[in-house]
Amino acid sequence: MLLDTPICDFGRKAPAFNLSDSDGRMHSLDDVMGEKGLLVAFICNHCPYVQAIIDRLVADAKALQEDGIGVVGIMSNDYTYVPSDSPDNMKKFATQHGMTFPYLVDETQEVGKAYGAVCTPDFFGFNTNGELQYRGRLDDAKMDGDVENRTPELLDAMRQIAKTGRGPEAQASSMGCSIKWKE
């Protein structure tokens, strides 16, 4: 099911978490927070929307990390329902796409629910105080669009947040596949 993300709830605090990557290493909110902010990306392996943007996301994430902004990917889908999103497949997906950020499994789905994530991809951009400043899309390129001439909205927003502590007033919703919640 295709869903759009809600409008940014400016100033909402980032919920704390402690999740493992596919190797069992634990990562907390404090561990992944950068000196200039944090991008939390709810993604998964199987979603065609994530597959369409993953290489651009990884490139933008590397640029953000170089700018002192932390980045984390979180997979909240019920992987017993969608086996291609299992931790083993997450590890393969991360390696295949050269992810430079932790890709964590939200086994209980409590973190996805605490953040209010609705789809994959769903992006949450926080300032250094852990206050939400961005809830929008990666860029303006369509699924099969002109990626060479895209406007990197997420990258630009996170850089603005790093400089000013505030995100842009105008934000376009991200869209993607619904998170597969457990029954």
PDB file of C-alpha atoms in Angstrom:
ATOM      1  CA  MET A   1       0.000   0.000   0.000  1.00  0.00           C
ATOM      2  CA  LEU A   2       1.345   3.438  -1.009  1.00  0.00           C
ATOM      3  CA  LEU A   3       1.424   6.007   1.801  1.00  0.00           C
ATOM      4  CA  ASP A   4       2.601   9.613   2.217  1.00  0.00           C
ATOM      5  CA  THR A   5       4.325  10.814   5.368  1.00  0.00           C
ATOM      6  CA  PRO A   6       2.612  13.358   7.639  1.00  0.00           C
ATOM      7  CA  ILE A   7       3.731  16.985   7.892  1.00  0.00           C
ATOM      8  CA  CYS A   8       6.780  17.700  10.068  1.00  0.00           C
ATOM      9  CA  ASP A   9       5.962  18.091  13.762  1.00  0.00           C
ATOM     10  CA  PHE A  10       8.665  20.731  14.346  1.00  0.00           C
ATOM     11  CA  GLY A  11      10.459  20.427  17.698  1.00  0.00           C
ATOM     12  CA  ARG A  12       9.256  16.908  18.559  1.00  0.00           C
ATOM     13  CA  LYS A  13      12.017  15.137  20.476  1.00  0.00           C
ATOM     14  CA  ALA A  14      13.734  12.073  19.000  1.00  0.00           C
ATOM     15  CA  PRO A  15      12.600   8.969  20.905  1.00  0.00           C
ATOM     16  CA  ALA A  16      15.504   7.054  22.455  1.00  0.00           C
ATOM     17  CA  PHE A  17      16.313   3.584  21.136  1.00  0.00           C
ATOM     18  CA  ASN A  18      18.814   0.785  21.501  1.00  0.00           C
ATOM     19  CA  LEU A  19      18.727  -1.535  18.484  1.00  0.00           C
ATOM     20  CA  SER A  20      21.073  -4.106  16.999  1.00  0.00           C
ATOM     21  CA  ASP A  21      22.547  -4.303  13.552  1.00  0.00           C
ATOM     22  CA  SER A  22      22.586  -7.624  11.678  1.00  0.00           C
ATOM     23  CA  ASP A  23      25.817  -8.594  13.483  1.00  0.00           C
ATOM     24  CA  GLY A  24      24.215  -8.117  16.901  1.00  0.00           C
ATOM     25  CA  ARG A  25      26.074  -4.875  17.749  1.00  0.00           C
ATOM     26  CA  MET A  26      23.860  -2.485  19.702  1.00  0.00           C
ATOM     27  CA  HIS A  27      23.421   1.167  18.698  1.00  0.00           C
ATOM     28  CA  SER A  28      21.614   3.812  20.747  1.00  0.00           C
ATOM     29  CA  LEU A  29      20.282   7.225  19.785  1.00  0.00           C
ATOM     30  CA  ASP A  30      23.287   8.799  21.521  1.00  0.00           C
ATOM     31  CA  ASP A  31      25.689   6.515  19.593  1.00  0.00           C
ATOM     32  CA  VAL A  32      24.408   7.614  16.182  1.00  0.00           C
ATOM     33  CA  MET A  33      23.793  11.327  16.923  1.00  0.00           C
ATOM     34  CA  GLY A  34      26.255  13.503  15.029  1.00  0.00           C
ATOM     35  CA  GLU A  35      27.797  16.706  16.337  1.00  0.00           C
ATOM     36  CA  LYS A  36      25.545  18.658  13.921  1.00  0.00           C
ATOM     37  CA  GLY A  37      22.355  16.572  13.985  1.00  0.00           C
ATOM     38  CA  LEU A  38      20.904  13.231  12.979  1.00  0.00           C
ATOM     39  CA  LEU A  39      19.041  11.696  10.072  1.00  0.00           C
ATOM     40  CA  VAL A  40      16.897   8.672  10.951  1.00  0.00           C
ATOM     41  CA  ALA A  41      15.802   6.795   7.814  1.00  0.00           C
ATOM     42  CA  PHE A  42      13.155   4.083   8.076  1.00  0.00           C
ATOM     43  CA  ILE A  43      13.968   1.828   5.147  1.00  0.00           C
ATOM     44  CA  CYS A  44      13.785  -1.837   4.156  1.00  0.00           C
ATOM     45  CA  ASN A  45      15.211  -4.104   1.488  1.00  0.00           C
ATOM     46  CA  HIS A  46      12.169  -5.152  -0.546  1.00  0.00           C
ATOM     47  CA  CYS A  47      10.306  -1.880  -1.121  1.00  0.00           C
ATOM     48  CA  PRO A  48      10.508  -0.633  -4.736  1.00  0.00           C
ATOM     49  CA  TYR A  49      10.543   2.980  -3.481  1.00  0.00           C
ATOM     50  CA  VAL A  50      13.598   2.295  -1.299  1.00  0.00           C
ATOM     51  CA  GLN A  51      15.242   0.327  -4.112  1.00  0.00           C
ATOM     52  CA  ALA A  52      14.711   3.299  -6.450  1.00  0.00           C
ATOM     53  CA  ILE A  53      16.446   5.778  -4.117  1.00  0.00           C
ATOM     54  CA  ILE A  54      18.934   3.699  -2.116  1.00  0.00           C
ATOM     55  CA  ASP A  55      22.047   4.627  -4.072  1.00  0.00           C
ATOM     56  CA  ARG A  56      21.170   8.344  -3.899  1.00  0.00           C
ATOM     57  CA  LEU A  57      20.395   7.979  -0.190  1.00  0.00           C
ATOM     58  CA  VAL A  58      23.772   6.315   0.448  1.00  0.00           C
ATOM     59  CA  ALA A  59      25.600   9.073  -1.481  1.00  0.00           C
ATOM     60  CA  ASP A  60      23.718  11.835   0.362  1.00  0.00           C
ATOM     61  CA  ALA A  61      24.289  10.061   3.699  1.00  0.00           C
ATOM     62  CA  LYS A  62      28.056   9.982   3.060  1.00  0.00           C
ATOM     63  CA  ALA A  63      27.996  13.739   2.378  1.00  0.00           C
ATOM     64  CA  LEU A  64      25.999  14.347   5.577  1.00  0.00           C
ATOM     65  CA  GLN A  65      28.387  12.222   7.617  1.00  0.00           C
ATOM     66  CA  GLU A  66      31.322  14.231   6.215  1.00  0.00           C
ATOM     67  CA  ASP A  67      29.454  17.355   7.420  1.00  0.00           C
ATOM     68  CA  GLY A  68      29.192  15.973  10.983  1.00  0.00           C
ATOM     69  CA  ILE A  69      25.595  14.776  10.756  1.00  0.00           C
ATOM     70  CA  GLY A  70      24.842  11.281  12.053  1.00  0.00           C
ATOM     71  CA  VAL A  71      22.856   8.874   9.895  1.00  0.00           C
ATOM     72  CA  VAL A  72      21.075   5.646  10.835  1.00  0.00           C
ATOM     73  CA  GLY A  73      18.821   3.298   8.894  1.00  0.00           C
ATOM     74  CA  ILE A  74      16.104   1.420  10.772  1.00  0.00           C
ATOM     75  CA  MET A  75      14.094  -1.519   9.408  1.00  0.00           C
ATOM     76  CA  SER A  76      10.779  -1.895  11.264  1.00  0.00           C
ATOM     77  CA  ASN A  77       8.973  -4.334   8.944  1.00  0.00           C
ATOM     78  CA  ASP A  78       7.771  -7.704  10.242  1.00  0.00           C
ATOM     79  CA  TYR A  79      10.351  -9.817   8.428  1.00  0.00           C
ATOM     80  CA  THR A  80       8.503 -13.044   9.250  1.00  0.00           C
ATOM     81  CA  TYR A  81       5.861 -11.625   6.874  1.00  0.00           C
ATOM     82  CA  VAL A  82       8.468 -10.224   4.432  1.00  0.00           C
ATOM     83  CA  PRO A  83      11.486 -12.605   4.638  1.00  0.00           C
ATOM     84  CA  SER A  84      13.516 -10.478   2.209  1.00  0.00           C
ATOM     85  CA  ASP A  85      13.761  -7.906   5.032  1.00  0.00           C
ATOM     86  CA  SER A  86      15.406 -10.375   7.467  1.00  0.00           C
ATOM     87  CA  PRO A  87      18.599  -9.343   9.311  1.00  0.00           C
ATOM     88  CA  ASP A  88      20.708 -11.580   7.031  1.00  0.00           C
ATOM     89  CA  ASN A  89      19.216  -9.905   3.980  1.00  0.00           C
ATOM     90  CA  MET A  90      19.670  -6.466   5.605  1.00  0.00           C
ATOM     91  CA  LYS A  91      23.393  -7.211   5.905  1.00  0.00           C
ATOM     92  CA  LYS A  92      23.572  -8.208   2.217  1.00  0.00           C
ATOM     93  CA  PHE A  93      21.568  -5.115   1.186  1.00  0.00           C
ATOM     94  CA  ALA A  94      23.822  -2.798   3.217  1.00  0.00           C
ATOM     95  CA  THR A  95      26.966  -4.329   1.708  1.00  0.00           C
ATOM     96  CA  GLN A  96      25.559  -4.339  -1.839  1.00  0.00           C
ATOM     97  CA  HIS A  97      24.786  -0.604  -1.621  1.00  0.00           C
ATOM     98  CA  GLY A  98      27.879   0.464   0.350  1.00  0.00           C
ATOM     99  CA  MET A  99      26.046   1.839   3.371  1.00  0.00           C
ATOM    100  CA  THR A 100      28.365   3.850   5.628  1.00  0.00           C
ATOM    101  CA  PHE A 101      25.787   4.104   8.421  1.00  0.00           C
ATOM    102  CA  PRO A 102      24.346   1.524  10.836  1.00  0.00           C
ATOM    103  CA  TYR A 103      21.320  -0.368   9.484  1.00  0.00           C
ATOM    104  CA  LEU A 104      19.341  -1.543  12.503  1.00  0.00           C
ATOM    105  CA  VAL A 105      16.517  -4.021  12.973  1.00  0.00           C
ATOM    106  CA  ASP A 106      13.491  -2.903  15.004  1.00  0.00           C
ATOM    107  CA  GLU A 107      12.465  -6.406  16.056  1.00  0.00           C
ATOM    108  CA  THR A 108       9.605  -5.319  18.342  1.00  0.00           C
ATOM    109  CA  GLN A 109       8.545  -2.449  16.035  1.00  0.00           C
ATOM    110  CA  GLU A 110       8.423  -0.187  19.113  1.00  0.00           C
ATOM    111  CA  VAL A 111      10.900   2.299  17.632  1.00  0.00           C
ATOM    112  CA  GLY A 112       8.993   2.661  14.367  1.00  0.00           C
ATOM    113  CA  LYS A 113       5.817   3.265  16.348  1.00  0.00           C
ATOM    114  CA  ALA A 114       7.530   5.734  18.728  1.00  0.00           C
ATOM    115  CA  TYR A 115       8.755   7.783  15.758  1.00  0.00           C
ATOM    116  CA  GLY A 116       5.409   7.545  13.981  1.00  0.00           C
ATOM    117  CA  ALA A 117       6.989   5.992  10.894  1.00  0.00           C
ATOM    118  CA  VAL A 118       4.385   5.077   8.298  1.00  0.00           C
ATOM    119  CA  CYS A 119       6.265   4.002   5.181  1.00  0.00           C
ATOM    120  CA  THR A 120       9.581   3.113   3.628  1.00  0.00           C
ATOM    121  CA  PRO A 121      11.371   5.368   3.062  1.00  0.00           C
ATOM    122  CA  ASP A 122      10.393   7.687   5.921  1.00  0.00           C
ATOM    123  CA  PHE A 123      12.973  10.337   6.892  1.00  0.00           C
ATOM    124  CA  PHE A 124      13.302  12.184  10.201  1.00  0.00           C
ATOM    125  CA  GLY A 125      15.863  15.006  10.429  1.00  0.00           C
ATOM    126  CA  PHE A 126      16.845  16.207  13.909  1.00  0.00           C
ATOM    127  CA  ASN A 127      18.966  19.132  15.076  1.00  0.00           C
ATOM    128  CA  THR A 128      21.695  18.827  17.721  1.00  0.00           C
ATOM    129  CA  ASN A 129      19.061  19.133  20.467  1.00  0.00           C
ATOM    130  CA  GLY A 130      17.256  16.075  19.092  1.00  0.00           C
ATOM    131  CA  GLU A 131      14.345  18.202  17.840  1.00  0.00           C
ATOM    132  CA  LEU A 132      12.571  17.182  14.647  1.00  0.00           C
ATOM    133  CA  GLN A 133      13.157  19.672  11.832  1.00  0.00           C
ATOM    134  CA  TYR A 134      12.588  17.613   8.664  1.00  0.00           C
ATOM    135  CA  ARG A 135      10.001  15.012   7.637  1.00  0.00           C
ATOM    136  CA  GLY A 136      10.134  14.959   3.876  1.00  0.00           C
ATOM    137  CA  ARG A 137      11.352  13.159   0.818  1.00  0.00           C
ATOM    138  CA  LEU A 138      14.894  12.451  -0.362  1.00  0.00           C
ATOM    139  CA  ASP A 139      14.624  14.526  -3.530  1.00  0.00           C
ATOM    140  CA  ASP A 140      12.306  15.542  -6.347  1.00  0.00           C
ATOM    141  CA  ALA A 141      13.340  12.763  -8.767  1.00  0.00           C
ATOM    142  CA  LYS A 142      10.476  10.416  -9.577  1.00  0.00           C
ATOM    143  CA  MET A 143      10.765   6.602  -9.418  1.00  0.00           C
ATOM    144  CA  ASP A 144      12.218   6.551 -12.941  1.00  0.00           C
ATOM    145  CA  GLY A 145      12.990  10.259 -13.094  1.00  0.00           C
ATOM    146  CA  ASP A 146      15.908  12.468 -13.994  1.00  0.00           C
ATOM    147  CA  VAL A 147      18.304  11.777 -11.128  1.00  0.00           C
ATOM    148  CA  GLU A 148      21.061  13.873 -12.730  1.00  0.00           C
ATOM    149  CA  ASN A 149      19.009  17.069 -12.345  1.00  0.00           C
ATOM    150  CA  ARG A 150      17.369  16.290  -9.022  1.00  0.00           C
ATOM    151  CA  THR A 151      17.020  18.737  -6.148  1.00  0.00           C
ATOM    152  CA  PRO A 152      18.504  16.943  -3.092  1.00  0.00           C
ATOM    153  CA  GLU A 153      15.846  18.201  -0.656  1.00  0.00           C
ATOM    154  CA  LEU A 154      16.875  15.997   2.287  1.00  0.00           C
ATOM    155  CA  LEU A 155      20.588  16.821   1.884  1.00  0.00           C
ATOM    156  CA  ASP A 156      19.843  20.547   1.609  1.00  0.00           C
ATOM    157  CA  ALA A 157      17.453  20.460   4.593  1.00  0.00           C
ATOM    158  CA  MET A 158      19.933  18.603   6.821  1.00  0.00           C
ATOM    159  CA  ARG A 159      22.698  21.050   5.913  1.00  0.00           C
ATOM    160  CA  GLN A 160      20.372  23.939   6.795  1.00  0.00           C
ATOM    161  CA  ILE A 161      19.525  22.245  10.103  1.00  0.00           C
ATOM    162  CA  ALA A 162      23.256  21.773  10.833  1.00  0.00           C
ATOM    163  CA  LYS A 163      23.863  25.503  10.248  1.00  0.00           C
ATOM    164  CA  THR A 164      20.765  27.072  11.801  1.00  0.00           C
ATOM    165  CA  GLY A 165      19.139  24.394  13.977  1.00  0.00           C
ATOM    166  CA  ARG A 166      15.923  24.827  11.939  1.00  0.00           C
ATOM    167  CA  GLY A 167      14.563  22.944   8.948  1.00  0.00           C
ATOM    168  CA  PRO A 168      12.871  24.478   5.917  1.00  0.00           C
ATOM    169  CA  GLU A 169       9.251  25.524   6.361  1.00  0.00           C
ATOM    170  CA  ALA A 170       8.212  23.958   3.026  1.00  0.00           C
ATOM    171  CA  GLN A 171       8.717  20.188   2.917  1.00  0.00           C
ATOM    172  CA  ALA A 172       7.355  17.664   0.411  1.00  0.00           C
ATOM    173  CA  SER A 173       6.141  14.367   1.899  1.00  0.00           C
ATOM    174  CA  SER A 174       8.044  11.181   1.319  1.00  0.00           C
ATOM    175  CA  MET A 175       6.023   8.348  -0.176  1.00  0.00           C
ATOM    176  CA  GLY A 176       6.547   4.646  -0.117  1.00  0.00           C
ATOM    177  CA  CYS A 177       5.313   1.210   0.911  1.00  0.00           C
ATOM    178  CA  SER A 178       3.472   0.892   4.195  1.00  0.00           C
ATOM    179  CA  ILE A 179       5.417  -0.529   7.119  1.00  0.00           C
ATOM    180  CA  LYS A 180       4.455  -4.174   7.584  1.00  0.00           C
ATOM    181  CA  TRP A 181       3.224  -4.197  11.180  1.00  0.00           C
ATOM    182  CA  LYS A 182       2.837  -7.417  13.139  1.00  0.00           C
ATOM    183  CA  GLU A 183      -0.725  -8.613  13.744  1.00  0.00           C
TER     184      GLU A 183
END
